[in-house]
Short mmCIF file of C-alpha atoms and ligand atoms in Angstrom, two decimals:
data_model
loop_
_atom_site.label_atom_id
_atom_site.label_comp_id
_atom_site.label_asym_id
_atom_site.label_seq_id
_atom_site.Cartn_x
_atom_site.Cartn_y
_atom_site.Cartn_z
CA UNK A 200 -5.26 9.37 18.31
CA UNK A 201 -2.68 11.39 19.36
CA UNK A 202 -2.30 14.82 18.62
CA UNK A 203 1.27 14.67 17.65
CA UNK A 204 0.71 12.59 15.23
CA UNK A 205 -2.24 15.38 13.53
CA UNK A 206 0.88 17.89 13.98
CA UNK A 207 3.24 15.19 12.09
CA UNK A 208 0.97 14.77 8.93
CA UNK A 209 -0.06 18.98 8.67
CA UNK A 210 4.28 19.36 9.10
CA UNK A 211 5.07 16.92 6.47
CA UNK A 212 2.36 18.57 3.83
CA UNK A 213 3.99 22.17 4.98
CA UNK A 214 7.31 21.22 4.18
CA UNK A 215 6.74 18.66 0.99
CA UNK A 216 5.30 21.89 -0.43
CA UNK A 217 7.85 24.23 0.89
CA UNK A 218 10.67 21.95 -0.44
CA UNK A 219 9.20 21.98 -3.71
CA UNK A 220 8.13 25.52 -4.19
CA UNK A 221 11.99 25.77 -4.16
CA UNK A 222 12.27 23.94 -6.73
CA UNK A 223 10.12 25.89 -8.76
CA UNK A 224 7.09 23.99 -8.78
CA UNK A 225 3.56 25.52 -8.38
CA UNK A 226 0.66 24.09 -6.57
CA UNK A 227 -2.37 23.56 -8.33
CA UNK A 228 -6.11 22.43 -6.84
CA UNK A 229 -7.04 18.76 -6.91
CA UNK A 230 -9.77 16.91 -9.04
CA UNK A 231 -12.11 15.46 -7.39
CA UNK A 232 -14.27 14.07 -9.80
CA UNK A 233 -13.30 13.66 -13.87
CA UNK A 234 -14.96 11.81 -16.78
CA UNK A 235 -11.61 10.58 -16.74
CA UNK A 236 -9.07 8.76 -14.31
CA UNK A 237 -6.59 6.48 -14.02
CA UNK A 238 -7.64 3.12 -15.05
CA UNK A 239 -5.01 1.42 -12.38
CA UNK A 240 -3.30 -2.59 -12.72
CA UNK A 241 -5.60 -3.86 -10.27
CA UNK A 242 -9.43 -3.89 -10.02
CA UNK A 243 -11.70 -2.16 -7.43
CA UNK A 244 -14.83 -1.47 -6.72
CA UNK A 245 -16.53 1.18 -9.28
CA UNK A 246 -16.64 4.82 -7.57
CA UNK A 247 -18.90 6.16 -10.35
CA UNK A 248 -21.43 9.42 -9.84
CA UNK A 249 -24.62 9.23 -12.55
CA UNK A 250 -24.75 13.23 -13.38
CA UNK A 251 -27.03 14.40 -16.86
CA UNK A 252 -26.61 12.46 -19.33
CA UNK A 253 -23.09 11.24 -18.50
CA UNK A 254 -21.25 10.16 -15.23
CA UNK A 255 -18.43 11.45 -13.08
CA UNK A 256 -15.71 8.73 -11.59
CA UNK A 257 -13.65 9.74 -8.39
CA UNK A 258 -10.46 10.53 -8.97
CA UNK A 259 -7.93 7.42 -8.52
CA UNK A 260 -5.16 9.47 -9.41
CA UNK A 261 -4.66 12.48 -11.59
CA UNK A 262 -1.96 10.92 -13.38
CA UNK A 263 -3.55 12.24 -16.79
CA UNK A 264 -5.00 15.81 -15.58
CA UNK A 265 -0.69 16.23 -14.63
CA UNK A 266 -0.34 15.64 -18.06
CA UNK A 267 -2.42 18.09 -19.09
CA UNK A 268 -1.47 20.96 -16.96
CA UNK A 269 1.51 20.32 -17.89
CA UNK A 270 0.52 22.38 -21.13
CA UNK A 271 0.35 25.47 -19.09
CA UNK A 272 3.17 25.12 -16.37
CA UNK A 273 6.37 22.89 -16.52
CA UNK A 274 6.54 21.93 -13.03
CA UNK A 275 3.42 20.76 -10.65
CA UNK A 276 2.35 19.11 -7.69
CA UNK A 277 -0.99 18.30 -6.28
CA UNK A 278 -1.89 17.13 -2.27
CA UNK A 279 -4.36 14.87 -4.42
CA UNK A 280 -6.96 12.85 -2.25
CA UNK A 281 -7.46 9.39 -4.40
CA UNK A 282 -10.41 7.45 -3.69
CA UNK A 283 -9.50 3.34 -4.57
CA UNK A 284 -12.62 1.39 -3.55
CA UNK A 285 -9.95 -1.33 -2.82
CA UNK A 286 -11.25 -4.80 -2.12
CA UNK A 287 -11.59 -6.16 1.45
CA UNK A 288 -9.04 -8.65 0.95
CA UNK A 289 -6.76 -5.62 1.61
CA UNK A 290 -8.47 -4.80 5.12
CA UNK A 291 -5.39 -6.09 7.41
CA UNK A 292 -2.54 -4.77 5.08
CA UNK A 293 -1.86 -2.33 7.55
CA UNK A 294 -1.33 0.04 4.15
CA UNK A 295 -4.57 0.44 2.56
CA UNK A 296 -6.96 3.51 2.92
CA UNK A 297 -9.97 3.68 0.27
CA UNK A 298 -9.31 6.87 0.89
CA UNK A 299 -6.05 8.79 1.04
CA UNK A 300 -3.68 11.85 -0.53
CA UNK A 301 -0.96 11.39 -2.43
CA UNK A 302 1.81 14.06 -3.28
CA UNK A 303 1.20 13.74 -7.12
CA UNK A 304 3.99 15.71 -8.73
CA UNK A 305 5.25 15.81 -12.57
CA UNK A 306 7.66 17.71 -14.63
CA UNK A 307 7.72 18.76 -18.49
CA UNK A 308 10.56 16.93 -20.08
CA UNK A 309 12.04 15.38 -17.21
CA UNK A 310 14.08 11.76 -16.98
CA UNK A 311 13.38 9.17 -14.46
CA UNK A 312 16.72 9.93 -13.08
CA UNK A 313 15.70 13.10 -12.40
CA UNK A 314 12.96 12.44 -10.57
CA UNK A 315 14.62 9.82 -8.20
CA UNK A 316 17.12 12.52 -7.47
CA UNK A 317 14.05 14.85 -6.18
CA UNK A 318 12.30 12.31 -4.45
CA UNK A 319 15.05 11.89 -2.80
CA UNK A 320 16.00 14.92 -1.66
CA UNK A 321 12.17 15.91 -0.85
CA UNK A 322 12.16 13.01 1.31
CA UNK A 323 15.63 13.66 3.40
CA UNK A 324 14.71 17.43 3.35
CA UNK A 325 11.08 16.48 5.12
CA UNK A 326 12.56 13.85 7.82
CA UNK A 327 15.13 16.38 8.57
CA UNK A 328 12.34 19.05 9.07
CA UNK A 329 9.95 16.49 11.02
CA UNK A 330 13.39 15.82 13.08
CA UNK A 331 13.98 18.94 13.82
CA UNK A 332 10.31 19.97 15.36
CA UNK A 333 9.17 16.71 16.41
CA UNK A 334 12.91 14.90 17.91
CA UNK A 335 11.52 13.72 21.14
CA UNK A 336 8.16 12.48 19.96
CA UNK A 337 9.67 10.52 16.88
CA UNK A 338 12.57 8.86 18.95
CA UNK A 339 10.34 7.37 21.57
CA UNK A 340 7.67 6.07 17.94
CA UNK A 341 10.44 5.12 16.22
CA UNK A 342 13.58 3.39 17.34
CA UNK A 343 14.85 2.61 13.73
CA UNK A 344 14.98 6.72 13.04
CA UNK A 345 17.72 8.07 11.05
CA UNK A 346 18.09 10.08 8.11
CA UNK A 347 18.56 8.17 4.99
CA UNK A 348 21.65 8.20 2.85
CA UNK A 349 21.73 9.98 -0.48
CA UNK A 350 21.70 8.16 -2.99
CA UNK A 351 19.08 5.02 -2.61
CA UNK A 352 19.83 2.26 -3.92
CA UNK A 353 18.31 1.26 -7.38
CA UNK A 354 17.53 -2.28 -7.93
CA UNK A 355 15.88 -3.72 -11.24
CA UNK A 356 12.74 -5.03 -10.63
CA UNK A 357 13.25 -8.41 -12.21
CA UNK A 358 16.56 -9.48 -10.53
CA UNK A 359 15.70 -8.76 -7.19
CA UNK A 360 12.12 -11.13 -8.20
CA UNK A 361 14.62 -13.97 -9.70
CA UNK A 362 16.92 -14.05 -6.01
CA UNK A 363 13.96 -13.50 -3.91
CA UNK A 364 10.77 -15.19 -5.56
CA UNK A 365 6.88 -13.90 -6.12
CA UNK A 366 7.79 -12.44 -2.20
CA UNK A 367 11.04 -10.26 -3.08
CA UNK A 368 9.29 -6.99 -2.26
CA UNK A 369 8.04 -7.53 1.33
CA UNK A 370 11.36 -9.41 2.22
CA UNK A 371 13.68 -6.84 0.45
CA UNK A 372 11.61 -4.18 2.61
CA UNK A 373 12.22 -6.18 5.98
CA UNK A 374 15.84 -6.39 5.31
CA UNK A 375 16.45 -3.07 4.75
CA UNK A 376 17.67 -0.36 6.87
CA UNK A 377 17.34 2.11 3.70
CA UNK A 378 14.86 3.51 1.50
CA UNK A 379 15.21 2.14 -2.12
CA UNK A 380 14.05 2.33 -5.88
CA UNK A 381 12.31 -0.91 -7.63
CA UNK A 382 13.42 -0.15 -10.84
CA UNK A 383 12.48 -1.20 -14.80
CA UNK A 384 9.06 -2.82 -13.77
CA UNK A 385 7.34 -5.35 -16.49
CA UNK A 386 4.87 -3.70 -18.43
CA UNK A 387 2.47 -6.44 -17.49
CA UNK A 388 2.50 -5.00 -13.82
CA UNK A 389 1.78 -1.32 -14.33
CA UNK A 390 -0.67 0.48 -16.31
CA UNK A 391 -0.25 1.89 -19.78
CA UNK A 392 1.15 5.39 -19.14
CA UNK A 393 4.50 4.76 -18.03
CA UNK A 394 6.67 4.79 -20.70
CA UNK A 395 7.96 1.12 -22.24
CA UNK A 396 11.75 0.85 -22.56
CA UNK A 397 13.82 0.11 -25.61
CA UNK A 398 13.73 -3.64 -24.17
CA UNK A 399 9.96 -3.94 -25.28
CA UNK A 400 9.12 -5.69 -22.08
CA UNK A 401 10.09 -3.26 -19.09
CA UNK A 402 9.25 0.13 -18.27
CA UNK A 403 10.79 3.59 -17.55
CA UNK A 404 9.39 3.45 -14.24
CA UNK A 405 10.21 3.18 -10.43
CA UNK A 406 8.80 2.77 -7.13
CA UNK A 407 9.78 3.83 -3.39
CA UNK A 408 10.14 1.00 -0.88
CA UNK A 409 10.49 1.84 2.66
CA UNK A 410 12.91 -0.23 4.69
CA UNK A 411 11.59 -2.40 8.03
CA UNK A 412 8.60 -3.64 6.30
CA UNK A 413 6.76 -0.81 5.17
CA UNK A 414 7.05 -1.61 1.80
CA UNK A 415 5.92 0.99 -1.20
CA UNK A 416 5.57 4.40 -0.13
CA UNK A 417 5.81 5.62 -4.11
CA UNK A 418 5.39 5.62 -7.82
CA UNK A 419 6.04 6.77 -10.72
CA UNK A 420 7.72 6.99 -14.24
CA UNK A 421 8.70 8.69 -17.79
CA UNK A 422 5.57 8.22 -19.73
CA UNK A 423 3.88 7.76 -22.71
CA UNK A 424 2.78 11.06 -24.70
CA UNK A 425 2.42 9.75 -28.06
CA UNK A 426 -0.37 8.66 -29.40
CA UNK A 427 0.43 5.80 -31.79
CA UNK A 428 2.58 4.33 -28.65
CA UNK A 429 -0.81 4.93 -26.28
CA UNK A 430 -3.14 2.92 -28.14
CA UNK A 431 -0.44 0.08 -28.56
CA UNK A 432 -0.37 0.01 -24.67
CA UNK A 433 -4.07 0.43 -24.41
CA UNK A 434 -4.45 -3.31 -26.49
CA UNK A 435 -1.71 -4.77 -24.49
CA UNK A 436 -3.71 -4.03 -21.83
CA UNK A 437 -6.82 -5.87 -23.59
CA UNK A 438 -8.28 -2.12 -23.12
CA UNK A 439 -10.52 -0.61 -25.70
CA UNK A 440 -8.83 2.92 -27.15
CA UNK A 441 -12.83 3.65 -27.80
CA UNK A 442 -13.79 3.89 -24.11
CA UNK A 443 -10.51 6.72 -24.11
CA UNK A 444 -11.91 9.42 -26.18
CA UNK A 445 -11.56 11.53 -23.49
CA UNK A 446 -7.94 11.13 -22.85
CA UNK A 447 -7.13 10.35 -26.84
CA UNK A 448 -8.88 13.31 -28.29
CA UNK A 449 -6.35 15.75 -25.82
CA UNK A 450 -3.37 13.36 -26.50
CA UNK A 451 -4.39 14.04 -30.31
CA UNK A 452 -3.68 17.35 -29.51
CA UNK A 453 -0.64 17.15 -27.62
CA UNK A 454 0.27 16.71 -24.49
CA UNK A 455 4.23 16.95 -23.48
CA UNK A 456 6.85 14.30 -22.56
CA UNK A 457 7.30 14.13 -18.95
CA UNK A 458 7.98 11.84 -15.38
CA UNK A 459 6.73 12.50 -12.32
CA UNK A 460 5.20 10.44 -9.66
CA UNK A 461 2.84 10.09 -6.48
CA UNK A 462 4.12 9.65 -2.77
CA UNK A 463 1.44 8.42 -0.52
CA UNK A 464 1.21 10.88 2.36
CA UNK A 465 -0.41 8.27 4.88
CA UNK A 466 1.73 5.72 3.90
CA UNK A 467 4.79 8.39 4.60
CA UNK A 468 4.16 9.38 8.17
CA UNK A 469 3.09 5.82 8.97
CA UNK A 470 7.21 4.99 8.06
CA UNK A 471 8.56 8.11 9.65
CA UNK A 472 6.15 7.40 13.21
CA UNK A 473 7.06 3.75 13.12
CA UNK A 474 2.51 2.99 13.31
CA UNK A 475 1.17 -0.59 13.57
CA UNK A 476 -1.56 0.46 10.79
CA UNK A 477 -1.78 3.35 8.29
CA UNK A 478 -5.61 3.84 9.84
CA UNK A 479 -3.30 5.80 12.97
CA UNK A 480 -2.40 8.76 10.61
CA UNK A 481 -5.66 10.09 10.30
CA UNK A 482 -8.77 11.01 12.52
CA UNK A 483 -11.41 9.58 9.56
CA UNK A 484 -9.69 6.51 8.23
CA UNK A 485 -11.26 4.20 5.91
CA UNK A 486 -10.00 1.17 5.99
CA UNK A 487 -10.96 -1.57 2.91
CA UNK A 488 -14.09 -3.54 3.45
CA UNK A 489 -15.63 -1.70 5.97
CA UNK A 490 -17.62 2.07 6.21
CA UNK A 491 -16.41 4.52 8.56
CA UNK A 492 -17.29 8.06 9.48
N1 LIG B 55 0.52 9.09 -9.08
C1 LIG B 55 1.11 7.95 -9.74
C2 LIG B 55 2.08 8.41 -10.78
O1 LIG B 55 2.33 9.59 -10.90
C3 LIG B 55 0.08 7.12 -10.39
C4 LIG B 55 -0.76 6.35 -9.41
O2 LIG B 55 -1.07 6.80 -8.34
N2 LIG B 55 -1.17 5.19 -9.80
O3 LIG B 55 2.62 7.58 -11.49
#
């Protein structure tokens, strides 16, 4: 491991935060372990803790603790380490970590426009920073270094799939030179919290791909806060509202309309540093399949 590269992922956390203190978010703590987390589109293994009378899982993501704290501040982000038990199909991705930290960010009464527009700028804002400290190091990694252009392109999620087949992603990413936004995502593909579209079928909802084949760096979406439109979700997911109590009995409450999102930070500096495998941004990677100090 080189130690650039430990200088390159402590630099990008500095100046993620810095950009976004400026924006007038706060930083709050992460959550670690929660009666409640995100339920995810795709299965893993069980990260469950037997404590009392109840259990703890691992946080996945803290997509519904943002929610909540969003009661108490209007603008938050977490360095959030997510622990996805993924299967070890996913061993020679190149992009999975069972464990990893996302930048999970989300703002009271925001758009999705709005937060494509930040995202942006946070990421421009942090390769120019990185540039600036690290020029020599990250032109000899990565040839294909440049600042992006403002704005990324957004393409809808389902006309990109109809001209490039069940593959568009991955070959979109290899033919790009640019970051860009996957756009208005099927509600089958994505779990129930990002908010459905007038359309019925497609979602309020985006995700970061990175250009030369590093594929999806970030997502996110306007979600759902209300609670007859939750439990709707929840059976189109074939998911029983009764296992939700947690989560129901605060969205009885209230919880405010908002987007945000989560930007891997691995996955980040493996795009920036132009790495073979995400496992090379960190000094205790663990990849899927497999246990490692
Ligand atoms: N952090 C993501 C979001 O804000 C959720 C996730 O990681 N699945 O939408």
């Amino acid at each position: 491991m080189k130690k650039e590269v430990l200088e390159v992922v402590s630099e990008t956390i500095f100046r993620m935060g810095e950009f976004l203190r400026k924006e007038g978010f706060i930083e709050l703590l992460p959550v670690i372990i929660s009666p409640l987390t995100d339920p995810l589109n795709h299965s893993v293994n069980e990260a469950k803790i037997p404590y009392e009378d109840g259990f703890y899982h691992l946080t996945k993501s803290m997509i519904f603790h943002k929610q909540l704290a969003l009661r108490t501040y209007p603008k938050i982000f977490i360095f959030s380490p997510n622990v996805r038990l993924e299967t070890k199909d996913k061993k020679h991705t190149g992009r999975h970590l069972i464990e990893f930290t996302q930048l999970d960010l989300e703002v009271k009464d925001a758009t999705r426009e709005d937060i494509l527009t930040l995202v942006e700028n946070l990421i421009i804002y942090t390769m120019e920073k990185l540039h600036e400290k690290f020029k020599d190091f990250i032109e000899k990694k990565n040839p294909n270094f440049h600042i992006p252009k403002r704005p990324f392109e957004r393409i809808k999620y389902l006309e990109a799939k109809n001209l490039y087949g069940e593959d568009f992603e991955a070959i979109l990413s290899k033919k790009a030179t640019e970051p860009f936004f996957l756009i208005d995502i099927p509600i089958e593909e994505r779990e129930f919290y990002d908010r459905l579209s007038e359309d019925g079928k497609t979602l309020v909802d985006m995700d970061l791909i990175y250009p030369y084949s590093f594929q999806e760096g970030m997502s996110g979406g306007e979600r759902e806060n209300e609670l007859e439109r939750i439990i709707f979700r929840m059976k189109a997911k074939n998911m029983d509202p009764n296992e939700w109590q947690w989560y129901l009995d605060e969205v009885k409450k209230s919880i405010p309309r908002s987007a945000g999102c989560g930007i891997g930070i691995e996955r980040f500096v493996r795009f920036v540093l132009n790495l073979p495998n995400i496992k090379d941004t960190k000094l205790f990677a663990k990849l899927p399949g497999e246990i490692s100090l």
